[in-house]
Coordinates of C-alpha atoms in Angstrom, one line a residue:
Chain A
M34 CA -14.1 1.8 164.3
T35 CA -11.8 -0.9 165.0
T36 CA -8.2 -1.1 164.8
K37 CA -8.5 -3.3 161.9
H38 CA -10.5 -1.1 160.3
R39 CA -8.4 1.9 161.4
N40 CA -5.2 0.3 159.7
I41 CA -7.2 -0.5 156.4
L42 CA -8.2 2.9 156.3
T43 CA -4.5 4.1 157.0
R44 CA -3.4 1.9 154.1
L45 CA -5.4 3.4 151.7
L46 CA -5.2 6.5 152.4
A47 CA -1.4 6.0 152.2
A48 CA -1.8 4.0 148.6
A49 CA -4.1 7.3 147.5
L50 CA -1.3 9.3 148.4
F51 CA 1.2 7.6 147.1
G52 CA -0.7 7.1 143.9
S53 CA -1.4 11.1 143.8
A54 CA 2.3 11.5 144.4
L55 CA 2.9 9.3 141.2
V56 CA 0.7 11.5 139.5
T57 CA 1.7 14.4 140.6
L58 CA 5.3 13.4 139.1
A59 CA 3.9 15.2 136.0
P60 CA 5.1 18.5 136.2
P61 CA 8.7 17.7 134.9
A62 CA 6.6 16.9 132.0
Q63 CA 4.9 20.6 131.9
A64 CA 8.4 21.7 131.8
Q65 CA 8.9 19.4 128.4
E66 CA 5.7 21.2 127.1
I67 CA 7.3 24.5 127.6
Q68 CA 10.4 22.9 125.7
L69 CA 8.0 21.8 123.1
T70 CA 6.8 25.2 122.3
G71 CA 10.4 25.9 122.1
P72 CA 12.9 27.9 123.6
L73 CA 12.3 30.1 120.5
A74 CA 8.6 31.2 121.5
G75 CA 8.3 34.8 121.2
A76 CA 11.6 35.3 119.9
P77 CA 11.8 37.5 116.6
A78 CA 11.8 35.5 113.5
T79 CA 15.0 37.2 112.3
R80 CA 18.1 38.1 114.3
K81 CA 21.8 39.2 114.0
L82 CA 20.7 41.2 110.6
R83 CA 23.4 43.0 108.8
L84 CA 21.4 46.3 108.9
H85 CA 22.7 47.5 105.9
R86 CA 20.1 50.5 105.6
E87 CA 19.8 51.7 108.9
G88 CA 21.6 55.0 109.7
R89 CA 23.4 55.4 106.6
F90 CA 23.7 57.4 103.5
E91 CA 23.7 55.7 99.9
L92 CA 25.2 57.4 96.8
A93 CA 24.8 55.5 94.0
P94 CA 25.8 56.5 90.2
T95 CA 23.1 54.9 87.9
V96 CA 22.5 54.3 84.5
T97 CA 18.9 54.4 83.3
F98 CA 17.1 53.4 79.7
T99 CA 14.2 54.2 78.8
L100 CA 11.9 51.2 77.7
L101 CA 9.2 51.0 74.9
D102 CA 9.8 53.9 73.1
E103 CA 8.4 54.8 69.8
Y104 CA 10.6 57.6 68.3
Q105 CA 14.0 57.8 70.5
R106 CA 16.0 55.9 73.2
T107 CA 17.2 57.7 76.1
I108 CA 19.9 56.5 78.3
I109 CA 20.3 58.9 81.4
L110 CA 23.2 59.2 83.5
G111 CA 22.5 60.1 86.9
A112 CA 22.6 59.2 90.6
R113 CA 20.7 58.1 93.6
L114 CA 21.5 59.9 96.8
G115 CA 19.9 58.8 99.9
Y116 CA 19.7 58.2 104.0
N117 CA 17.8 55.6 105.6
F118 CA 16.4 56.5 108.8
T119 CA 15.7 52.6 109.2
D120 CA 16.4 49.5 107.8
W121 CA 12.9 49.6 106.2
L122 CA 12.3 53.8 105.7
G123 CA 14.7 56.1 103.9
L124 CA 14.4 59.3 101.9
G125 CA 16.5 60.1 98.9
L126 CA 16.9 61.8 95.7
Y127 CA 17.1 60.4 91.8
A128 CA 18.7 62.8 89.4
G129 CA 19.9 61.9 85.9
Y130 CA 20.4 63.8 82.9
G131 CA 19.6 62.3 79.6
G132 CA 20.5 64.8 76.9
L133 CA 23.8 63.1 76.3
L134 CA 22.7 60.1 74.8
Q135 CA 19.6 59.8 72.5
L136 CA 19.4 57.3 70.2
P137 CA 16.9 57.1 67.5
T138 CA 14.5 53.9 66.6
S139 CA 14.5 52.0 63.8
L140 CA 10.9 53.7 63.2
A141 CA 12.6 57.2 63.2
E142 CA 15.1 56.0 60.7
Q143 CA 12.6 54.8 58.5
I144 CA 10.2 57.6 58.8
Q145 CA 13.6 60.1 58.1
E146 CA 14.3 57.7 55.0
Q147 CA 11.1 58.3 53.7
N148 CA 11.0 62.1 54.4
Q149 CA 14.6 62.5 52.7
I150 CA 13.1 60.6 49.8
R151 CA 10.1 63.1 49.1
I152 CA 12.3 66.3 50.2
T153 CA 14.5 65.6 47.5
A154 CA 11.9 64.7 44.6
A155 CA 10.5 68.0 45.9
T156 CA 13.2 70.5 45.5
P157 CA 13.2 72.2 43.8
P158 CA 9.4 72.1 43.4
P159 CA 8.7 69.7 40.6
A160 CA 5.5 69.3 38.8
S161 CA 2.8 67.6 40.7
N162 CA 3.8 64.2 41.2
A163 CA 3.0 61.7 43.9
L164 CA 6.2 62.4 45.9
N165 CA 5.4 66.0 46.0
T166 CA 2.1 65.3 47.1
E167 CA 3.1 63.3 50.0
R168 CA 5.7 66.0 51.0
R169 CA 3.3 68.6 50.9
L170 CA 0.8 66.4 53.2
T171 CA 3.4 66.1 55.7
A172 CA 5.0 69.5 55.6
V173 CA 3.0 70.3 58.9
N174 CA 4.3 67.1 60.3
L175 CA 8.3 66.7 59.0
G176 CA 10.8 69.2 59.0
P177 CA 14.2 68.7 57.1
D178 CA 15.3 66.0 59.7
F179 CA 12.7 64.0 61.8
E180 CA 15.3 63.4 64.2
E181 CA 15.7 66.6 65.0
Q182 CA 12.1 67.6 66.2
L183 CA 11.7 64.3 68.5
G184 CA 10.8 64.8 71.9
G185 CA 13.6 64.1 74.6
I186 CA 14.1 63.6 78.2
D187 CA 16.7 65.8 79.2
W188 CA 17.1 65.4 83.0
I189 CA 14.9 64.0 85.9
L190 CA 15.1 65.3 89.4
S191 CA 12.8 63.1 92.0
P192 CA 12.6 63.2 95.7
Q193 CA 11.5 60.0 97.1
V194 CA 10.6 58.2 99.9
T195 CA 11.7 54.6 100.0
A196 CA 10.3 51.3 101.8
I197 CA 12.3 48.4 101.9
P198 CA 9.6 45.8 102.9
L199 CA 11.5 42.7 102.3
R200 CA 15.1 41.8 103.0
G201 CA 16.9 38.5 102.8
K202 CA 19.5 36.5 101.4
L203 CA 20.0 34.9 98.3
A204 CA 22.2 31.5 97.4
L205 CA 23.5 31.5 93.8
F206 CA 25.0 28.1 92.4
Q207 CA 24.9 26.9 96.1
S208 CA 28.5 29.0 96.3
I209 CA 27.9 32.7 96.3
Y210 CA 25.7 34.0 99.3
M211 CA 24.8 37.7 99.5
D212 CA 22.2 39.7 101.3
T213 CA 19.2 41.4 99.0
D214 CA 16.7 43.4 99.8
L215 CA 13.3 44.4 97.8
F216 CA 12.3 48.4 97.8
A217 CA 9.9 50.2 96.8
F218 CA 9.9 54.1 95.9
A219 CA 7.5 57.0 95.1
G220 CA 7.6 60.7 95.0
P221 CA 7.0 63.9 92.3
A222 CA 9.2 63.8 89.7
F223 CA 10.4 67.1 87.7
V224 CA 11.1 66.3 84.3
G225 CA 13.2 68.5 81.9
L226 CA 11.7 68.0 78.2
T227 CA 12.5 69.1 74.8
E228 CA 9.7 69.1 72.6
R229 CA 8.6 70.7 69.2
A230 CA 7.6 74.5 70.2
D231 CA 4.0 75.2 69.3
C232 CA 3.1 76.9 66.1
T233 CA 0.6 78.2 63.8
D234 CA 2.1 78.6 60.6
C235 CA 3.5 75.2 61.0
V236 CA 4.4 73.9 57.3
S237 CA 7.9 73.3 56.8
D238 CA 10.5 75.2 54.2
N239 CA 12.4 71.8 53.6
V240 CA 15.5 73.6 55.0
T241 CA 15.0 75.0 58.2
P242 CA 14.5 73.0 61.3
F243 CA 11.2 73.2 63.5
P244 CA 12.2 75.2 66.4
M245 CA 12.1 73.3 69.5
T246 CA 11.6 74.4 73.1
S247 CA 12.2 72.9 77.0
R248 CA 9.8 73.0 79.7
V249 CA 9.9 71.4 83.0
A250 CA 6.9 68.8 83.3
I251 CA 6.0 68.1 87.0
T252 CA 4.3 64.7 87.2
A253 CA 5.0 61.6 90.0
S254 CA 7.5 58.8 90.1
F255 CA 7.5 55.5 91.3
G256 CA 8.9 52.2 91.1
L257 CA 10.6 49.0 92.8
G258 CA 13.9 47.5 92.9
F259 CA 16.3 45.0 94.0
N260 CA 19.7 45.4 95.9
F261 CA 22.3 43.1 96.0
Y262 CA 24.7 43.6 98.3
I263 CA 28.3 42.7 97.3
N264 CA 30.4 43.4 101.2
Q265 CA 29.4 45.8 104.1
W266 CA 29.7 49.0 102.0
A267 CA 28.8 47.6 98.3
A268 CA 25.6 47.2 96.6
V269 CA 24.5 46.5 93.1
S270 CA 21.1 47.6 92.3
W271 CA 18.5 47.1 89.7
E272 CA 15.1 48.8 89.6
Y273 CA 11.9 49.6 87.7
R274 CA 10.6 53.3 87.6
F275 CA 7.3 54.5 86.3
L276 CA 7.0 58.1 85.0
P277 CA 3.4 58.7 83.9
L278 CA 4.0 61.7 81.2
S279 CA 2.1 63.8 78.5
W280 CA 4.0 65.1 76.0
N281 CA 4.6 65.2 71.9
R282 CA 7.3 62.7 71.6
G283 CA 7.2 62.9 67.3
G284 CA 6.8 66.6 66.9
F285 CA 3.4 65.7 65.1
D286 CA 0.3 67.2 64.7
T287 CA -2.3 65.0 65.7
S288 CA -5.1 66.5 67.9
G289 CA -6.8 69.6 68.1
G290 CA -9.6 70.2 65.8
G291 CA -12.5 68.1 64.8
K292 CA -14.9 66.4 67.2
D293 CA -13.6 66.0 70.3
E294 CA -10.1 67.8 69.6
E295 CA -9.1 63.9 68.0
F296 CA -8.1 65.3 64.8
P297 CA -5.3 67.2 63.6
D298 CA -5.7 71.0 63.4
N299 CA -2.3 72.5 61.6
Q300 CA -0.8 73.2 64.9
I301 CA 1.5 72.4 67.2
S302 CA 0.1 72.8 70.7
S303 CA -0.4 71.3 74.1
A304 CA -3.1 69.3 72.4
D305 CA -0.8 67.3 70.7
R306 CA 0.7 65.9 73.9
Q307 CA 0.1 62.2 74.6
F308 CA 0.0 60.6 77.8
E309 CA 1.9 57.7 78.6
F310 CA 3.2 55.2 81.5
K311 CA 7.1 56.0 80.8
Q312 CA 9.0 52.8 81.9
L313 CA 12.7 53.2 82.8
M314 CA 15.1 50.9 84.0
S315 CA 18.1 51.6 86.0
L316 CA 21.3 49.7 87.2
S317 CA 23.3 51.4 90.0
F318 CA 26.6 50.8 92.0
V319 CA 25.6 51.5 95.4
V320 CA 28.0 52.9 98.1
N321 CA 27.0 52.8 101.6
L322 CA 28.5 55.2 104.2
P323 CA 29.4 54.8 106.8
S324 CA 31.4 51.6 105.3
K325 CA 30.7 49.2 108.3
T326 CA 27.1 47.7 109.0
R327 CA 25.9 47.2 112.4
I328 CA 24.2 43.9 113.6
S329 CA 21.0 43.8 114.9
E330 CA 20.0 42.1 118.6
Chain B
M193 CA 0.2 0.3 162.2
K194 CA 3.6 1.7 162.5
K195 CA 4.5 0.7 158.5
S196 CA 1.3 2.5 157.5
R197 CA 2.5 5.7 159.4
V198 CA 6.3 5.4 157.4
G199 CA 4.0 4.7 154.2
L200 CA 2.3 7.5 154.8
L201 CA 5.3 9.8 155.4
V202 CA 7.1 8.2 152.1
A203 CA 4.0 9.1 150.1
A204 CA 3.5 13.0 151.5
A205 CA 7.4 13.1 150.8
L206 CA 7.0 11.7 147.1
W207 CA 4.1 14.3 146.8
L208 CA 5.7 17.1 147.8
F209 CA 9.0 16.0 145.6
P210 CA 7.6 17.0 142.1
L211 CA 6.6 20.3 143.2
H212 CA 10.2 20.9 144.2
A213 CA 11.4 19.8 140.6
W214 CA 9.0 22.0 139.3
A215 CA 10.2 25.2 141.3
Q216 CA 13.6 24.0 140.2
G217 CA 12.4 24.5 136.6
K218 CA 11.1 27.8 137.5
A219 CA 14.2 28.9 139.4
P220 CA 16.4 31.3 137.5
A221 CA 13.5 33.8 137.6
E222 CA 16.1 36.6 138.0
G223 CA 18.2 35.0 135.2
D224 CA 14.9 35.0 133.1
A225 CA 16.3 37.5 130.4
A226 CA 19.9 35.3 129.9
A227 CA 17.6 32.2 129.9
E228 CA 15.8 34.0 126.8
G229 CA 19.3 34.9 125.7
S230 CA 20.4 31.4 125.9
A231 CA 17.3 30.2 123.4
E232 CA 18.3 32.9 121.3
E233 CA 21.8 32.4 120.7
G234 CA 20.4 28.7 120.4
A235 CA 18.4 29.9 117.3
E236 CA 21.8 31.3 115.8
G237 CA 23.5 28.1 116.5
A238 CA 25.7 29.4 118.9
E239 CA 27.7 27.3 121.2
G240 CA 27.7 29.6 123.7
A241 CA 24.2 29.0 124.6
G242 CA 24.8 26.8 127.4
E243 CA 27.2 28.8 128.8
E244 CA 24.8 31.6 129.1
G245 CA 22.1 29.5 130.2
A246 CA 24.0 28.3 133.4
A247 CA 24.7 31.8 134.3
P248 CA 21.6 32.2 135.8
A249 CA 22.5 30.0 138.6
E250 CA 24.9 32.6 139.6
G251 CA 25.4 32.4 143.3
D252 CA 25.3 28.6 143.8
A253 CA 26.2 27.1 140.4
A254 CA 29.5 29.2 140.5
A255 CA 30.0 28.3 143.9
D256 CA 29.6 24.7 142.9
T257 CA 31.8 24.9 140.0
G258 CA 34.3 26.7 142.0
D259 CA 34.6 23.9 144.2
G260 CA 34.6 21.5 141.5
L261 CA 37.5 23.1 139.8
A262 CA 39.3 23.3 143.4
D263 CA 38.9 19.8 143.8
I264 CA 40.4 19.0 140.4
C265 CA 43.3 21.2 140.9
K266 CA 43.9 19.4 144.1
I267 CA 43.9 15.9 142.8
D268 CA 45.7 16.8 139.8
P269 CA 47.2 20.6 139.3
A270 CA 48.6 19.7 135.6
A271 CA 44.6 19.3 135.0
C272 CA 43.6 22.3 136.7
P273 CA 42.2 24.4 134.4
N274 CA 43.5 28.0 133.7
L275 CA 41.0 30.0 132.0
D276 CA 40.7 33.6 131.4
M277 CA 37.1 34.0 131.5
D278 CA 37.0 37.5 129.9
K279 CA 39.2 36.6 127.0
E280 CA 37.2 33.5 126.4
A281 CA 33.7 35.6 126.8
A282 CA 35.3 37.9 124.3
R283 CA 36.4 34.7 121.8
Q284 CA 34.7 34.7 118.2
F285 CA 33.1 31.3 117.5
K286 CA 34.0 29.9 114.3
E287 CA 31.0 27.7 114.1
P288 CA 29.6 25.6 110.8
L289 CA 26.4 28.1 109.6
Y290 CA 24.9 27.7 106.7
A291 CA 23.4 30.4 104.7
V292 CA 20.4 28.4 103.5
Q293 CA 20.1 25.3 105.8
Q294 CA 16.9 23.7 104.5
V295 CA 15.5 24.1 101.1
Y296 CA 11.9 25.1 102.3
A297 CA 10.1 23.6 98.8
L298 CA 12.2 20.7 97.4
R299 CA 11.2 20.4 93.6
A300 CA 12.6 17.1 92.8
R301 CA 10.5 14.5 91.1
R302 CA 7.6 17.1 91.6
F303 CA 5.4 18.3 88.6
E304 CA 5.0 22.3 88.4
I305 CA 1.8 23.8 86.9
F306 CA 2.4 27.3 86.2
P307 CA -1.1 29.2 84.4
Y308 CA -0.3 32.6 83.8
W309 CA -1.3 36.0 82.0
A310 CA 1.0 37.7 79.9
T311 CA 1.7 41.1 78.8
T312 CA 3.7 42.5 75.8
L313 CA 7.0 44.6 77.0
N314 CA 8.6 45.5 73.6
D315 CA 5.9 45.7 70.7
Q316 CA 5.0 49.6 70.6
F317 CA 2.5 49.0 67.4
V318 CA 0.6 45.9 68.6
S319 CA 0.5 44.3 72.0
H320 CA 0.2 40.6 72.2
P321 CA -1.5 39.6 76.0
G322 CA -2.0 36.0 76.4
F323 CA -3.5 33.4 78.6
G324 CA -1.1 30.5 78.6
G325 CA 0.2 27.7 81.2
S326 CA 3.7 25.7 81.3
V327 CA 3.9 21.9 82.9
N328 CA 7.3 21.1 84.2
Y329 CA 9.0 18.0 85.7
Y330 CA 11.7 18.5 87.7
I331 CA 14.1 15.8 87.1
T332 CA 16.7 17.2 90.2
N333 CA 15.8 20.3 92.7
V334 CA 17.6 22.6 89.9
L335 CA 16.8 21.0 86.6
Y336 CA 14.0 20.5 84.8
A337 CA 12.1 20.0 81.5
G338 CA 9.1 21.3 80.6
L339 CA 6.5 22.4 77.7
D340 CA 4.5 25.7 77.5
G341 CA 2.2 27.1 75.6
I342 CA 0.1 30.5 75.4
Y343 CA -2.9 31.8 73.4
Y344 CA -2.7 35.0 71.8
E345 CA -5.4 35.5 69.4
P346 CA -8.5 36.8 71.0
F347 CA -6.3 39.7 72.7
N348 CA -4.2 41.2 70.1
Q349 CA -4.6 45.1 70.3
I350 CA -3.3 47.5 67.6
K351 CA -2.1 50.5 69.5
D352 CA -4.0 54.1 68.1
F353 CA -0.3 55.0 68.1
N354 CA 0.3 53.1 64.2
A355 CA -3.0 55.0 63.1
Q356 CA -1.4 58.4 64.2
V357 CA 2.1 57.6 62.4
R358 CA 0.0 56.9 59.0
R359 CA -1.6 59.9 59.0
A360 CA 1.2 62.3 60.2
A361 CA 3.8 60.8 58.3
R362 CA 2.4 59.0 55.8
V363 CA 4.9 55.9 56.5
A364 CA 3.1 52.4 57.2
V365 CA 4.5 50.4 60.0
P366 CA 4.0 46.9 58.8
L367 CA 2.1 45.0 61.9
V368 CA 1.9 41.3 62.9
E369 CA -0.8 39.8 65.1
Y370 CA -0.2 36.1 67.1
Q371 CA -2.4 33.3 67.4
W372 CA -0.8 31.1 69.9
A373 CA 3.0 29.8 70.6
A374 CA 4.1 26.3 72.1
A375 CA 7.7 25.1 72.9
L376 CA 9.5 22.6 74.7
H377 CA 12.3 24.0 77.3
L378 CA 14.9 22.7 79.9
G379 CA 15.1 24.9 83.1
Y380 CA 17.9 25.2 85.8
V381 CA 17.6 27.3 89.3
P382 CA 20.8 28.5 90.0
A383 CA 19.2 31.0 93.1
Y384 CA 17.1 30.5 96.0
G385 CA 17.1 32.4 99.1
K386 CA 14.5 33.8 101.7
F387 CA 13.2 37.1 102.5
A388 CA 11.7 38.7 105.7
A389 CA 9.0 41.0 105.2
F390 CA 9.8 43.6 107.7
G391 CA 11.6 41.3 109.6
D392 CA 8.9 39.3 110.8
L393 CA 7.0 36.8 108.0
I394 CA 9.5 34.9 106.2
F395 CA 8.7 33.6 102.8
H396 CA 11.2 31.1 100.3
Y397 CA 11.6 32.1 96.7
D398 CA 14.0 31.1 93.8
A399 CA 15.1 32.2 90.5
Y400 CA 15.6 30.1 87.2
V401 CA 16.4 30.5 83.7
L402 CA 15.3 28.0 80.8
G403 CA 15.5 27.9 76.8
G404 CA 14.2 25.7 74.2
V405 CA 12.5 25.3 70.9
G406 CA 8.9 25.4 69.6
V407 CA 6.4 27.3 67.1
L408 CA 5.1 30.5 67.0
S409 CA 1.9 30.9 64.9
A410 CA 1.5 34.8 63.5
R411 CA 0.3 36.7 60.6
P412 CA 0.5 39.8 59.0
I413 CA -2.2 42.6 59.6
P414 CA -3.0 44.2 56.3
V415 CA -2.6 47.8 56.5
I416 CA -0.7 48.9 53.1
D417 CA -3.4 47.2 51.0
P418 CA -6.3 46.0 53.2
D419 CA -9.1 45.8 50.6
N420 CA -7.3 43.1 48.8
R421 CA -5.3 41.4 51.0
T422 CA -6.1 38.8 53.8
F423 CA -3.8 36.5 55.8
T424 CA -3.6 33.2 57.4
Y425 CA -1.8 32.1 60.4
E426 CA 1.2 30.1 60.0
P427 CA 3.2 28.5 62.4
E428 CA 7.0 29.7 62.7
L429 CA 10.0 27.9 64.4
A430 CA 10.7 29.9 67.6
F431 CA 13.4 29.5 69.9
T432 CA 12.3 30.8 73.2
A433 CA 14.5 31.8 76.7
A434 CA 13.0 32.8 80.0
L435 CA 14.3 33.9 83.4
G436 CA 11.9 34.3 86.5
I437 CA 11.4 34.3 90.1
R438 CA 9.2 32.1 92.3
V439 CA 8.1 33.3 95.8
F440 CA 6.8 30.0 97.8
V441 CA 3.7 31.1 99.5
S442 CA 3.4 27.3 101.0
R443 CA 5.7 24.2 99.9
W444 CA 3.2 23.5 97.0
F445 CA 2.0 26.9 95.8
G446 CA 3.8 29.8 94.7
I447 CA 3.2 33.3 92.8
T448 CA 5.6 33.6 89.8
G449 CA 6.6 36.0 87.5
E450 CA 8.6 35.4 84.5
L451 CA 10.4 37.5 81.7
R452 CA 10.2 35.6 78.6
D453 CA 11.4 35.9 75.1
Y454 CA 9.9 34.3 71.7
I455 CA 12.5 34.7 69.2
F456 CA 11.4 33.9 65.5
Q457 CA 11.3 34.7 61.9
E458 CA 8.5 37.1 61.6
R459 CA 6.3 37.5 58.1
R460 CA 5.4 41.3 57.3
E461 CA 3.3 42.5 54.9
N462 CA 5.1 43.9 51.4
L463 CA 4.7 47.6 51.4
T464 CA 4.4 48.2 47.8
I465 CA 1.2 47.1 46.1
A466 CA 1.8 44.7 42.7
P467 CA 0.4 45.4 39.4
N468 CA -2.1 42.6 39.9
P469 CA -3.0 43.5 43.8
G470 CA -4.7 39.9 44.0
D471 CA -1.4 38.1 43.1
Q472 CA -1.2 36.6 46.6
S473 CA 2.5 35.9 46.2
T474 CA 3.5 39.8 46.1
W475 CA 1.4 39.8 49.4
V476 CA 4.3 39.2 51.9
G477 CA 7.3 41.3 51.9
D478 CA 10.4 41.1 54.2
T479 CA 10.9 38.8 57.3
A480 CA 12.4 40.3 60.1
L481 CA 14.0 38.0 63.2
V482 CA 11.8 39.3 66.0
N483 CA 12.1 39.2 70.0
N484 CA 8.6 39.0 71.3
I485 CA 9.3 39.7 75.0
Q486 CA 6.5 39.4 77.4
L487 CA 6.0 38.9 81.2
Q488 CA 4.3 36.4 82.5
V489 CA 2.5 36.3 86.1
G490 CA 1.1 33.4 87.3
A491 CA 0.8 30.7 90.2
S492 CA 2.6 27.6 90.5
I493 CA 1.2 24.4 91.7
F494 CA 3.6 21.8 92.6
I495 CA 2.6 18.0 92.7
P496 CA 2.5 15.9 94.7
F497 CA 1.6 18.3 97.5
S498 CA 4.0 17.4 99.9
F499 CA 7.5 15.8 100.1
D500 CA 9.8 14.0 102.3
Y501 CA 13.1 15.4 103.0
R502 CA 16.3 12.7 102.6
L503 CA 18.0 14.1 105.7
P504 CA 16.8 15.4 109.1
K505 CA 17.4 19.1 109.6

């Protein structure tokens, strides 16, 4: 190999090295690629959360309204107590008393209005007429005051597990901001009911009210709700609760006789209980303790 | 020859240089956690992120900074920074933070199509489920006008409870069934926010209210004198009000739940039978103002599917 050829080869080698050096200047771009993925890569979706629930007790005075009632609406006064192990799981107890506020619906008033007309017409027992016949036909089902024979929810006691799958924040009119969460709950429920007592000779004498009895129905309770946090220790809560129940709401003889026991048998018994998914809506003022929230990482 | 060798050395030096730069990029290895910290602080918009980011340089950087400060102090003692670093570290930053920084799905100048299924919430006697739909146009991001329609006729369902009351108490409750309803409405979106599911999956939602006017076609179901009476549907003036919540799955698709009330004057069957039961003028009795409250659940589809933000994020 001549000197000239060696020089050319050396220059070519230098050019190649120079070129490769320029190409390998790219590594900083590799660092930029990491930036493109973002410094948040691998970071949690939410940070610095105010932990309104974790490690805190909640005490929530509650007013509950029954919905879709046929004969009687009940306003249940009570409270929700609970402890939240984490920000997404808690254990609690819902308790309410409904014996204080029970309001008849317009249908109940309408039935009693007709009932009173018939009783008045049949007292003292007149010669047979249409009203007297109607009174006789309804004597098993209607006492002197229909509103006094209605089934009622006296109290509810429901231990419940609460899961809080969603939490976030809400902007109202672009000026009011508040933390919110959505929770779901479920658990067994013990319901104190007052119903018309079982009877075999059930005809009303138009004077004496039908005897009533109380019992405890064991069922389940479940639903969901929202918490709107006003500050670190207080929140307003709305919840919708389902309570499957089988009970005699009107004190009527509706079943127990005939084919498949689907016809009246002139007796009041457990066969006259009708199943329904009782629906209740609650509003609560929640107090969280301790009064300070912690902040997540 | 000499020039070639020099060129070779320069090229080799240049080739090595990027590796050195790359190594610097990775250098804060022992401070990886701190580097992440700075990134995370950045997520919250903390100004301190940069300072924490510098921290991994520890020894070298601190020394450099120290020298720099010493130089400044030598040149101009008045300009010598006198910072209590502990106090500075504990200082609360009052930076502007936006609760909701950018609306996830802009609605302004977009159409919304909302097909839904409705169920009755307040009629114990006859349930009126139905299939319906709304078409809305958002004039601004929070104000919209729309048209709503729902078809009930095939789905009306008389509850067994009515027969039981008639049999037990010999009291007939006048029943009414619905055919369809339609209304024009104006809506407003006062609230929006976002939720994190188990602290991970983030989705956005908004809440709206609306009010409007329309018609609801209804007729009594003959229960007092079904042998003689038949009724035809007649449209009644109806007012409507609703509130709803819409959860965005994407920027053009959402799941919507709405609580809507149709308020109208309901014609009811006459509870008494006239001497001439064929006289149609005696079939209708009282009218009553009725609230037909229904829960509507459906999908919201926004058209056009995409949009541009007026301002950068």
